[in-house]
Amino acid sequence: MSFPVTIVTPAPAGAWRPLEMLEAALGRAGLELRRFGGDGRDTGMLAHVARSSSAVVYTVPPDAPAVGAAADFVHTVRGYNDRVPILLFGEQLTARGIPQPVLARIDGVVNAYEDTPDFLARKIHREVSHYLGQLPPPFFEALLRYAGDGAYSWHCPGHSGGTAFLKSPVGTLFHEFFGENLLRADVCNAVEDLGQLLDHSGPIADSERLAARTFRADHLYFVTNGTSTSNKIVWNSLVGPGDIVAVDRNCHKSVLHAIILTGAVPIYLMPARNKAGVIGPIPRREFTAAALQEKIEASPLIADKSRPIRLLTLTQSTYDGIIYRADELRRSLDGVVDAIHFDEAWLPHAAFHPFYEGMHGVANDRDRTGRTVVYATQSTHKLLAGLSQASQILVQDTTDGHFDERVFAQAYRMHTSTSPQYAIIASCDVSAEMMAGRRGPALVEETITEAMEFRRAIIRVGDERAADGDWWFGVWGPDTPARTGLAERTEWELTADAAWHGFDRVDDGFTMLDPIKVTLTTPGLTVHGEFSAPGSPSIPGVVLARYLAEHGVVVEKTGLYSLFVLFTIGITKGRWNSLVAELHRFKSAYDGNAAIERLMPAFAKAFPEYARRGLRDLCEALHGTYRDADLAELTTAVYTEPVEQVTIPADAWTAMAAGRVEHVPVEKLAGRVTAVLLTPYPPGIPLLVPGERISASIVRFLRYEQILAHRWPGFTGITHGVVDEDGLHRTVACLA
């Protein structure tokens, strides 16, 4: 592993003999060296130094400015890494001459001539060894030790540490691509030295306890098959047949699957939605005891109206970045529901920066609930550094200790594989350790800053082009002042009088937009559903997404006239500036009506009917189709109209599994009861849950989706749950 000792020379050291002798001794000690010069104002370089060094030696030559100049350097480096060894190196350095803020945050002072260079090198080597030795958290450390031990494997998996792949040409290619370390670390749960995920024992348990401290949870559990499984674990540990549950209507489909699996009876919390397809907040009143009881009274599926609500699940944050004041909800729902589950798949970063204070579900340094246990499920692979499917469950217990760990353990085993992928466990471990101490806040602050700089760049270009009567892209969110650095939180809180969000129902001081969730908007549609007139710039989001994908930019989600761009801790200035440059190239191609076959040759090959069309002509024609059908109104109506529940989702699924369904053509669906989830992609939010009646609006949407697929192949989505029978006829499984 390459972690060099970084020699920092803030002032030109020239041919300073003591430094040359120390560097030679460090080389003899087998340490890799790196020299960094400058005044310490380059924060990007200092961040790199802090994160990639095994030790930092800050030199103070005799003719250099006062040692007080080291204070800013040490402060900046410690902001990114609170553990890397920092040593001062000079000739006559004493505690009297070193500022106290520096002394308190360094690991030692090394004076030339007091000891031999080789002794000083050994001292630094000891600091390096100690630092690198305590870098990996418990499970990752155990896995490194096991994979490097050279022991033969007599257990599954059958590739035996990768050797099976070397017996085949294609296997050898696979081995070379992924590397020996990954394959040696792919082991079976028979390796007791690594602990057991199913029992939360050994190094795995040690790492989960460390992660719980980092994320401020009473309990934390790693999950290796995504937050979809984390959600089901939480539900199966709490909910049984007939239990009443309150669920965010625009929740992830895994929550709806959990309703089916548990036999629960759902009541739904209805969020707002603007005409651009962005999901908004649920009104504050819906979380009151009175409003929840009204929903119970109105439900045809609940016979005993006095039954308590077992669990309330809330999407925190939404796909588009809306987050709620979790502290307020914890207080207002305490005792109203038995448990609160915050689905924080998109919010694992919130615990690490004051910008999100009070906006995440679990934090055991805040007031506890008295009767209601609080859960949060997080996808550490979405915004942190976990591998795909890396997830975790956080629990905050009540003042009286109502969390039943024994029942939870059984639900965990029900959904967790007996052959977990150990690389995913290690990434859960490492991604948590990366957020510990000052490292987490620094990473999150960088992410917010980069997202803000991207937003400001788009707004600035738009203002410049608008002054010349030209068009440009936009970003959904407040029109923030043109400045640098972090955002003001108050600017991102949704208010009823703000026009930018486009929601009809917003409670002041209840929700905010997470600035790192960036919705890039294209000309053609406002948040109020107004289509641009013929001849005006109009760019459906799917066209821009197709173009960007062919030019190496893959976005998270596509809307009618928007793209969702996710800023994570891995985003860099170079990456988002490349996206801005690509947007400029797209604009030039649109203005010049460039041919599709030149702009997107791979797409033109797959869909030759578009090859000779101009980009602007294509966009305007597709825009005309959207406008004529008023697709903004249609796609809003199908998500916001009242839904009729006929039977509980579990009973509808039971009928499906038993074959008591009919496969009904789309044109004859009105009034029938669906036995399956109907989920349009994009955005992947279910329209209907099994057991609900299909409305005329939904039939119109599904029929128009089919028309679009025939008229505009390659530019339309699909609805999961609708079966294409023969390319011409589509059906949905309905209760017989």
PDB file of N, CA, C and O in Angstrom, residues 47-103:
ATOM      1  N   ALA A  47      -5.838  18.588   1.492  1.00  0.00           N
ATOM      2  CA  ALA A  47      -6.752  17.468   1.702  1.00  0.00           C
ATOM      3  C   ALA A  47      -6.133  16.181   1.184  1.00  0.00           C
ATOM      4  O   ALA A  47      -6.229  15.122   1.829  1.00  0.00           O
ATOM      5  N   HIS A  48      -5.484  16.256   0.015  1.00  0.00           N
ATOM      6  CA  HIS A  48      -4.821  15.074  -0.545  1.00  0.00           C
ATOM      7  C   HIS A  48      -3.683  14.625   0.370  1.00  0.00           C
ATOM      8  O   HIS A  48      -3.514  13.419   0.628  1.00  0.00           O
ATOM      9  N   VAL A  49      -2.906  15.566   0.879  1.00  0.00           N
ATOM     10  CA  VAL A  49      -1.818  15.235   1.799  1.00  0.00           C
ATOM     11  C   VAL A  49      -2.370  14.542   3.041  1.00  0.00           C
ATOM     12  O   VAL A  49      -1.846  13.521   3.504  1.00  0.00           O
ATOM     13  N   ALA A  50      -3.441  15.093   3.599  1.00  0.00           N
ATOM     14  CA  ALA A  50      -4.008  14.546   4.832  1.00  0.00           C
ATOM     15  C   ALA A  50      -4.499  13.123   4.645  1.00  0.00           C
ATOM     16  O   ALA A  50      -4.390  12.298   5.554  1.00  0.00           O
ATOM     17  N   ARG A  51      -5.052  12.825   3.478  1.00  0.00           N
ATOM     18  CA  ARG A  51      -5.704  11.532   3.270  1.00  0.00           C
ATOM     19  C   ARG A  51      -4.775  10.466   2.715  1.00  0.00           C
ATOM     20  O   ARG A  51      -5.076   9.274   2.816  1.00  0.00           O
ATOM     21  N   SER A  52      -3.656  10.854   2.128  1.00  0.00           N
ATOM     22  CA  SER A  52      -2.821   9.865   1.443  1.00  0.00           C
ATOM     23  C   SER A  52      -1.437   9.709   2.057  1.00  0.00           C
ATOM     24  O   SER A  52      -0.606   8.994   1.508  1.00  0.00           O
ATOM     25  N   SER A  53      -1.169  10.358   3.176  1.00  0.00           N
ATOM     26  CA  SER A  53       0.159  10.290   3.796  1.00  0.00           C
ATOM     27  C   SER A  53       0.156   9.309   4.961  1.00  0.00           C
ATOM     28  O   SER A  53      -0.851   9.149   5.663  1.00  0.00           O
ATOM     29  N   SER A  54       1.299   8.679   5.177  1.00  0.00           N
ATOM     30  CA  SER A  54       1.466   7.859   6.376  1.00  0.00           C
ATOM     31  C   SER A  54       1.986   8.692   7.533  1.00  0.00           C
ATOM     32  O   SER A  54       1.868   8.300   8.699  1.00  0.00           O
ATOM     33  N   ALA A  55       2.563   9.838   7.226  1.00  0.00           N
ATOM     34  CA  ALA A  55       2.999  10.813   8.221  1.00  0.00           C
ATOM     35  C   ALA A  55       3.302  12.108   7.472  1.00  0.00           C
ATOM     36  O   ALA A  55       3.612  12.085   6.272  1.00  0.00           O
ATOM     37  N   VAL A  56       3.191  13.224   8.167  1.00  0.00           N
ATOM     38  CA  VAL A  56       3.493  14.530   7.586  1.00  0.00           C
ATOM     39  C   VAL A  56       4.582  15.179   8.429  1.00  0.00           C
ATOM     40  O   VAL A  56       4.428  15.348   9.645  1.00  0.00           O
ATOM     41  N   VAL A  57       5.695  15.530   7.779  1.00  0.00           N
ATOM     42  CA  VAL A  57       6.799  16.202   8.455  1.00  0.00           C
ATOM     43  C   VAL A  57       6.830  17.644   7.963  1.00  0.00           C
ATOM     44  O   VAL A  57       7.126  17.908   6.798  1.00  0.00           O
ATOM     45  N   TYR A  58       6.481  18.570   8.852  1.00  0.00           N
ATOM     46  CA  TYR A  58       6.431  19.994   8.511  1.00  0.00           C
ATOM     47  C   TYR A  58       7.774  20.609   8.894  1.00  0.00           C
ATOM     48  O   TYR A  58       8.158  20.622  10.062  1.00  0.00           O
ATOM     49  N   THR A  59       8.512  21.100   7.913  1.00  0.00           N
ATOM     50  CA  THR A  59       9.878  21.568   8.161  1.00  0.00           C
ATOM     51  C   THR A  59       9.899  23.064   8.441  1.00  0.00           C
ATOM     52  O   THR A  59       9.166  23.840   7.831  1.00  0.00           O
ATOM     53  N   VAL A  60      10.772  23.445   9.368  1.00  0.00           N
ATOM     54  CA  VAL A  60      10.955  24.857   9.718  1.00  0.00           C
ATOM     55  C   VAL A  60      12.454  25.158   9.642  1.00  0.00           C
ATOM     56  O   VAL A  60      13.178  25.069  10.645  1.00  0.00           O
ATOM     57  N   PRO A  61      12.974  25.465   8.442  1.00  0.00           N
ATOM     58  CA  PRO A  61      14.394  25.793   8.321  1.00  0.00           C
ATOM     59  C   PRO A  61      14.734  27.046   9.125  1.00  0.00           C
ATOM     60  O   PRO A  61      13.846  27.847   9.448  1.00  0.00           O
ATOM     61  N   PRO A  62      16.020  27.252   9.456  1.00  0.00           N
ATOM     62  CA  PRO A  62      16.397  28.386  10.324  1.00  0.00           C
ATOM     63  C   PRO A  62      15.987  29.741   9.768  1.00  0.00           C
ATOM     64  O   PRO A  62      15.640  30.637  10.525  1.00  0.00           O
ATOM     65  N   ASP A  63      16.027  29.914   8.446  1.00  0.00           N
ATOM     66  CA  ASP A  63      15.725  31.221   7.867  1.00  0.00           C
ATOM     67  C   ASP A  63      14.263  31.360   7.450  1.00  0.00           C
ATOM     68  O   ASP A  63      13.888  32.303   6.774  1.00  0.00           O
ATOM     69  N   ALA A  64      13.430  30.388   7.868  1.00  0.00           N
ATOM     70  CA  ALA A  64      12.019  30.440   7.502  1.00  0.00           C
ATOM     71  C   ALA A  64      11.273  31.403   8.419  1.00  0.00           C
ATOM     72  O   ALA A  64      11.781  31.777   9.483  1.00  0.00           O
ATOM     73  N   PRO A  65      10.062  31.829   8.020  1.00  0.00           N
ATOM     74  CA  PRO A  65       9.248  32.671   8.908  1.00  0.00           C
ATOM     75  C   PRO A  65       8.951  31.956  10.215  1.00  0.00           C
ATOM     76  O   PRO A  65       9.217  30.772  10.382  1.00  0.00           O
ATOM     77  N   ALA A  66       8.379  32.664  11.149  1.00  0.00           N
ATOM     78  CA  ALA A  66       8.102  32.116  12.477  1.00  0.00           C
ATOM     79  C   ALA A  66       7.289  30.838  12.372  1.00  0.00           C
ATOM     80  O   ALA A  66       6.488  30.649  11.462  1.00  0.00           O
ATOM     81  N   VAL A  67       7.496  29.969  13.366  1.00  0.00           N
ATOM     82  CA  VAL A  67       6.824  28.681  13.355  1.00  0.00           C
ATOM     83  C   VAL A  67       5.308  28.839  13.457  1.00  0.00           C
ATOM     84  O   VAL A  67       4.556  27.908  13.183  1.00  0.00           O
ATOM     85  N   GLY A  68       4.847  30.011  13.835  1.00  0.00           N
ATOM     86  CA  GLY A  68       3.414  30.251  13.898  1.00  0.00           C
ATOM     87  C   GLY A  68       2.714  30.030  12.579  1.00  0.00           C
ATOM     88  O   GLY A  68       1.502  29.780  12.544  1.00  0.00           O
ATOM     89  N   ALA A  69       3.440  30.076  11.470  1.00  0.00           N
ATOM     90  CA  ALA A  69       2.827  29.813  10.168  1.00  0.00           C
ATOM     91  C   ALA A  69       2.318  28.388  10.068  1.00  0.00           C
ATOM     92  O   ALA A  69       1.489  28.076   9.202  1.00  0.00           O
ATOM     93  N   ALA A  70       2.814  27.520  10.952  1.00  0.00           N
ATOM     94  CA  ALA A  70       2.366  26.122  10.924  1.00  0.00           C
ATOM     95  C   ALA A  70       0.936  25.966  11.430  1.00  0.00           C
ATOM     96  O   ALA A  70       0.296  24.944  11.169  1.00  0.00           O
ATOM     97  N   ALA A  71       0.429  26.962  12.148  1.00  0.00           N
ATOM     98  CA  ALA A  71      -0.889  26.821  12.770  1.00  0.00           C
ATOM     99  C   ALA A  71      -1.975  26.583  11.728  1.00  0.00           C
ATOM    100  O   ALA A  71      -2.812  25.675  11.875  1.00  0.00           O
ATOM    101  N   ASP A  72      -1.988  27.401  10.673  1.00  0.00           N
ATOM    102  CA  ASP A  72      -3.021  27.228   9.642  1.00  0.00           C
ATOM    103  C   ASP A  72      -2.883  25.885   8.948  1.00  0.00           C
ATOM    104  O   ASP A  72      -3.878  25.227   8.641  1.00  0.00           O
ATOM    105  N   PHE A  73      -1.636  25.490   8.698  1.00  0.00           N
ATOM    106  CA  PHE A  73      -1.404  24.206   8.042  1.00  0.00           C
ATOM    107  C   PHE A  73      -1.950  23.060   8.891  1.00  0.00           C
ATOM    108  O   PHE A  73      -2.698  22.208   8.404  1.00  0.00           O
ATOM    109  N   VAL A  74      -1.592  23.033  10.158  1.00  0.00           N
ATOM    110  CA  VAL A  74      -2.029  21.945  11.037  1.00  0.00           C
ATOM    111  C   VAL A  74      -3.551  21.944  11.156  1.00  0.00           C
ATOM    112  O   VAL A  74      -4.195  20.884  11.102  1.00  0.00           O
ATOM    113  N   HIS A  75      -4.142  23.125  11.309  1.00  0.00           N
ATOM    114  CA  HIS A  75      -5.604  23.218  11.433  1.00  0.00           C
ATOM    115  C   HIS A  75      -6.293  22.642  10.201  1.00  0.00           C
ATOM    116  O   HIS A  75      -7.277  21.895  10.316  1.00  0.00           O
ATOM    117  N   THR A  76      -5.774  22.986   9.009  1.00  0.00           N
ATOM    118  CA  THR A  76      -6.408  22.509   7.770  1.00  0.00           C
ATOM    119  C   THR A  76      -6.266  21.003   7.621  1.00  0.00           C
ATOM    120  O   THR A  76      -7.230  20.297   7.312  1.00  0.00           O
ATOM    121  N   VAL A  77      -5.062  20.482   7.857  1.00  0.00           N
ATOM    122  CA  VAL A  77      -4.836  19.043   7.724  1.00  0.00           C
ATOM    123  C   VAL A  77      -5.691  18.276   8.724  1.00  0.00           C
ATOM    124  O   VAL A  77      -6.316  17.258   8.386  1.00  0.00           O
ATOM    125  N   ARG A  78      -5.771  18.760   9.954  1.00  0.00           N
ATOM    126  CA  ARG A  78      -6.575  18.078  10.972  1.00  0.00           C
ATOM    127  C   ARG A  78      -8.068  18.115  10.624  1.00  0.00           C
ATOM    128  O   ARG A  78      -8.824  17.238  11.036  1.00  0.00           O
ATOM    129  N   GLY A  79      -8.485  19.101   9.857  1.00  0.00           N
ATOM    130  CA  GLY A  79      -9.871  19.141   9.422  1.00  0.00           C
ATOM    131  C   GLY A  79     -10.233  17.995   8.506  1.00  0.00           C
ATOM    132  O   GLY A  79     -11.396  17.581   8.441  1.00  0.00           O
ATOM    133  N   TYR A  80      -9.240  17.447   7.808  1.00  0.00           N
ATOM    134  CA  TYR A  80      -9.477  16.326   6.908  1.00  0.00           C
ATOM    135  C   TYR A  80      -9.084  14.982   7.515  1.00  0.00           C
ATOM    136  O   TYR A  80      -9.588  13.940   7.100  1.00  0.00           O
ATOM    137  N   ASN A  81      -8.179  14.998   8.469  1.00  0.00           N
ATOM    138  CA  ASN A  81      -7.699  13.736   9.045  1.00  0.00           C
ATOM    139  C   ASN A  81      -7.220  14.016  10.469  1.00  0.00           C
ATOM    140  O   ASN A  81      -6.224  14.707  10.674  1.00  0.00           O
ATOM    141  N   ASP A  82      -7.949  13.483  11.445  1.00  0.00           N
ATOM    142  CA  ASP A  82      -7.610  13.757  12.835  1.00  0.00           C
ATOM    143  C   ASP A  82      -6.631  12.751  13.416  1.00  0.00           C
ATOM    144  O   ASP A  82      -6.338  12.793  14.607  1.00  0.00           O
ATOM    145  N   ARG A  83      -6.098  11.851  12.564  1.00  0.00           N
ATOM    146  CA  ARG A  83      -5.213  10.815  13.106  1.00  0.00           C
ATOM    147  C   ARG A  83      -3.840  10.745  12.447  1.00  0.00           C
ATOM    148  O   ARG A  83      -2.927  10.161  13.020  1.00  0.00           O
ATOM    149  N   VAL A  84      -3.672  11.256  11.249  1.00  0.00           N
ATOM    150  CA  VAL A  84      -2.384  11.127  10.581  1.00  0.00           C
ATOM    151  C   VAL A  84      -1.298  11.807  11.420  1.00  0.00           C
ATOM    152  O   VAL A  84      -1.497  12.914  11.928  1.00  0.00           O
ATOM    153  N   PRO A  85      -0.142  11.155  11.627  1.00  0.00           N
ATOM    154  CA  PRO A  85       0.923  11.778  12.428  1.00  0.00           C
ATOM    155  C   PRO A  85       1.458  13.044  11.759  1.00  0.00           C
ATOM    156  O   PRO A  85       1.750  13.051  10.557  1.00  0.00           O
ATOM    157  N   ILE A  86       1.554  14.119  12.526  1.00  0.00           N
ATOM    158  CA  ILE A  86       2.153  15.374  12.056  1.00  0.00           C
ATOM    159  C   ILE A  86       3.309  15.694  12.992  1.00  0.00           C
ATOM    160  O   ILE A  86       3.128  15.768  14.219  1.00  0.00           O
ATOM    161  N   LEU A  87       4.489  15.877  12.428  1.00  0.00           N
ATOM    162  CA  LEU A  87       5.670  16.198  13.219  1.00  0.00           C
ATOM    163  C   LEU A  87       6.309  17.474  12.683  1.00  0.00           C
ATOM    164  O   LEU A  87       6.337  17.695  11.459  1.00  0.00           O
ATOM    165  N   LEU A  88       6.810  18.304  13.578  1.00  0.00           N
ATOM    166  CA  LEU A  88       7.572  19.481  13.186  1.00  0.00           C
ATOM    167  C   LEU A  88       9.055  19.125  13.171  1.00  0.00           C
ATOM    168  O   LEU A  88       9.551  18.457  14.094  1.00  0.00           O
ATOM    169  N   PHE A  89       9.768  19.582  12.149  1.00  0.00           N
ATOM    170  CA  PHE A  89      11.202  19.292  12.025  1.00  0.00           C
ATOM    171  C   PHE A  89      11.953  20.607  11.880  1.00  0.00           C
ATOM    172  O   PHE A  89      11.643  21.432  11.012  1.00  0.00           O
ATOM    173  N   GLY A  90      12.914  20.833  12.766  1.00  0.00           N
ATOM    174  CA  GLY A  90      13.713  22.058  12.705  1.00  0.00           C
ATOM    175  C   GLY A  90      15.030  21.859  13.401  1.00  0.00           C
ATOM    176  O   GLY A  90      15.502  20.728  13.584  1.00  0.00           O
ATOM    177  N   GLU A  91      15.627  22.993  13.825  1.00  0.00           N
ATOM    178  CA  GLU A  91      16.924  22.917  14.502  1.00  0.00           C
ATOM    179  C   GLU A  91      16.838  23.295  15.975  1.00  0.00           C
ATOM    180  O   GLU A  91      17.502  22.693  16.810  1.00  0.00           O
ATOM    181  N   GLN A  92      15.997  24.265  16.311  1.00  0.00           N
ATOM    182  CA  GLN A  92      15.909  24.722  17.695  1.00  0.00           C
ATOM    183  C   GLN A  92      14.445  24.907  18.089  1.00  0.00           C
ATOM    184  O   GLN A  92      14.054  25.936  18.631  1.00  0.00           O
ATOM    185  N   LEU A  93      13.604  23.886  17.821  1.00  0.00           N
ATOM    186  CA  LEU A  93      12.177  23.993  18.126  1.00  0.00           C
ATOM    187  C   LEU A  93      11.938  23.610  19.581  1.00  0.00           C
ATOM    188  O   LEU A  93      12.378  22.559  20.042  1.00  0.00           O
ATOM    189  N   THR A  94      11.238  24.470  20.310  1.00  0.00           N
ATOM    190  CA  THR A  94      10.886  24.184  21.703  1.00  0.00           C
ATOM    191  C   THR A  94       9.431  24.536  21.926  1.00  0.00           C
ATOM    192  O   THR A  94       8.820  25.285  21.152  1.00  0.00           O
ATOM    193  N   ALA A  95       8.869  24.004  22.998  1.00  0.00           N
ATOM    194  CA  ALA A  95       7.467  24.269  23.320  1.00  0.00           C
ATOM    195  C   ALA A  95       7.222  25.758  23.531  1.00  0.00           C
ATOM    196  O   ALA A  95       6.125  26.256  23.273  1.00  0.00           O
ATOM    197  N   ARG A  96       8.269  26.489  24.011  1.00  0.00           N
ATOM    198  CA  ARG A  96       8.077  27.914  24.260  1.00  0.00           C
ATOM    199  C   ARG A  96       7.807  28.671  22.961  1.00  0.00           C
ATOM    200  O   ARG A  96       7.049  29.636  22.938  1.00  0.00           O
ATOM    201  N   GLY A  97       8.408  28.232  21.870  1.00  0.00           N
ATOM    202  CA  GLY A  97       8.273  28.961  20.612  1.00  0.00           C
ATOM    203  C   GLY A  97       7.176  28.450  19.703  1.00  0.00           C
ATOM    204  O   GLY A  97       6.971  28.998  18.621  1.00  0.00           O
ATOM    205  N   ILE A  98       6.512  27.388  20.115  1.00  0.00           N
ATOM    206  CA  ILE A  98       5.470  26.810  19.265  1.00  0.00           C
ATOM    207  C   ILE A  98       4.100  27.183  19.827  1.00  0.00           C
ATOM    208  O   ILE A  98       3.839  26.962  21.015  1.00  0.00           O
ATOM    209  N   PRO A  99       3.217  27.753  19.010  1.00  0.00           N
ATOM    210  CA  PRO A  99       1.887  28.140  19.512  1.00  0.00           C
ATOM    211  C   PRO A  99       1.139  26.941  20.097  1.00  0.00           C
ATOM    212  O   PRO A  99       1.228  25.825  19.585  1.00  0.00           O
ATOM    213  N   GLN A 100       0.404  27.180  21.181  1.00  0.00           N
ATOM    214  CA  GLN A 100      -0.331  26.108  21.833  1.00  0.00           C
ATOM    215  C   GLN A 100      -1.311  25.387  20.889  1.00  0.00           C
ATOM    216  O   GLN A 100      -1.436  24.155  20.958  1.00  0.00           O
ATOM    217  N   PRO A 101      -2.051  26.094  20.010  1.00  0.00           N
ATOM    218  CA  PRO A 101      -2.950  25.370  19.095  1.00  0.00           C
ATOM    219  C   PRO A 101      -2.226  24.368  18.206  1.00  0.00           C
ATOM    220  O   PRO A 101      -2.804  23.363  17.796  1.00  0.00           O
ATOM    221  N   VAL A 102      -0.940  24.642  17.914  1.00  0.00           N
ATOM    222  CA  VAL A 102      -0.158  23.705  17.112  1.00  0.00           C
ATOM    223  C   VAL A 102       0.288  22.537  17.976  1.00  0.00           C
ATOM    224  O   VAL A 102       0.143  21.363  17.610  1.00  0.00           O
ATOM    225  N   LEU A 103       0.838  22.838  19.150  1.00  0.00           N
ATOM    226  CA  LEU A 103       1.311  21.776  20.039  1.00  0.00           C
ATOM    227  C   LEU A 103       0.210  20.774  20.376  1.00  0.00           C
ATOM    228  O   LEU A 103       0.455  19.571  20.485  1.00  0.00           O
TER     229      LEU A 103
END
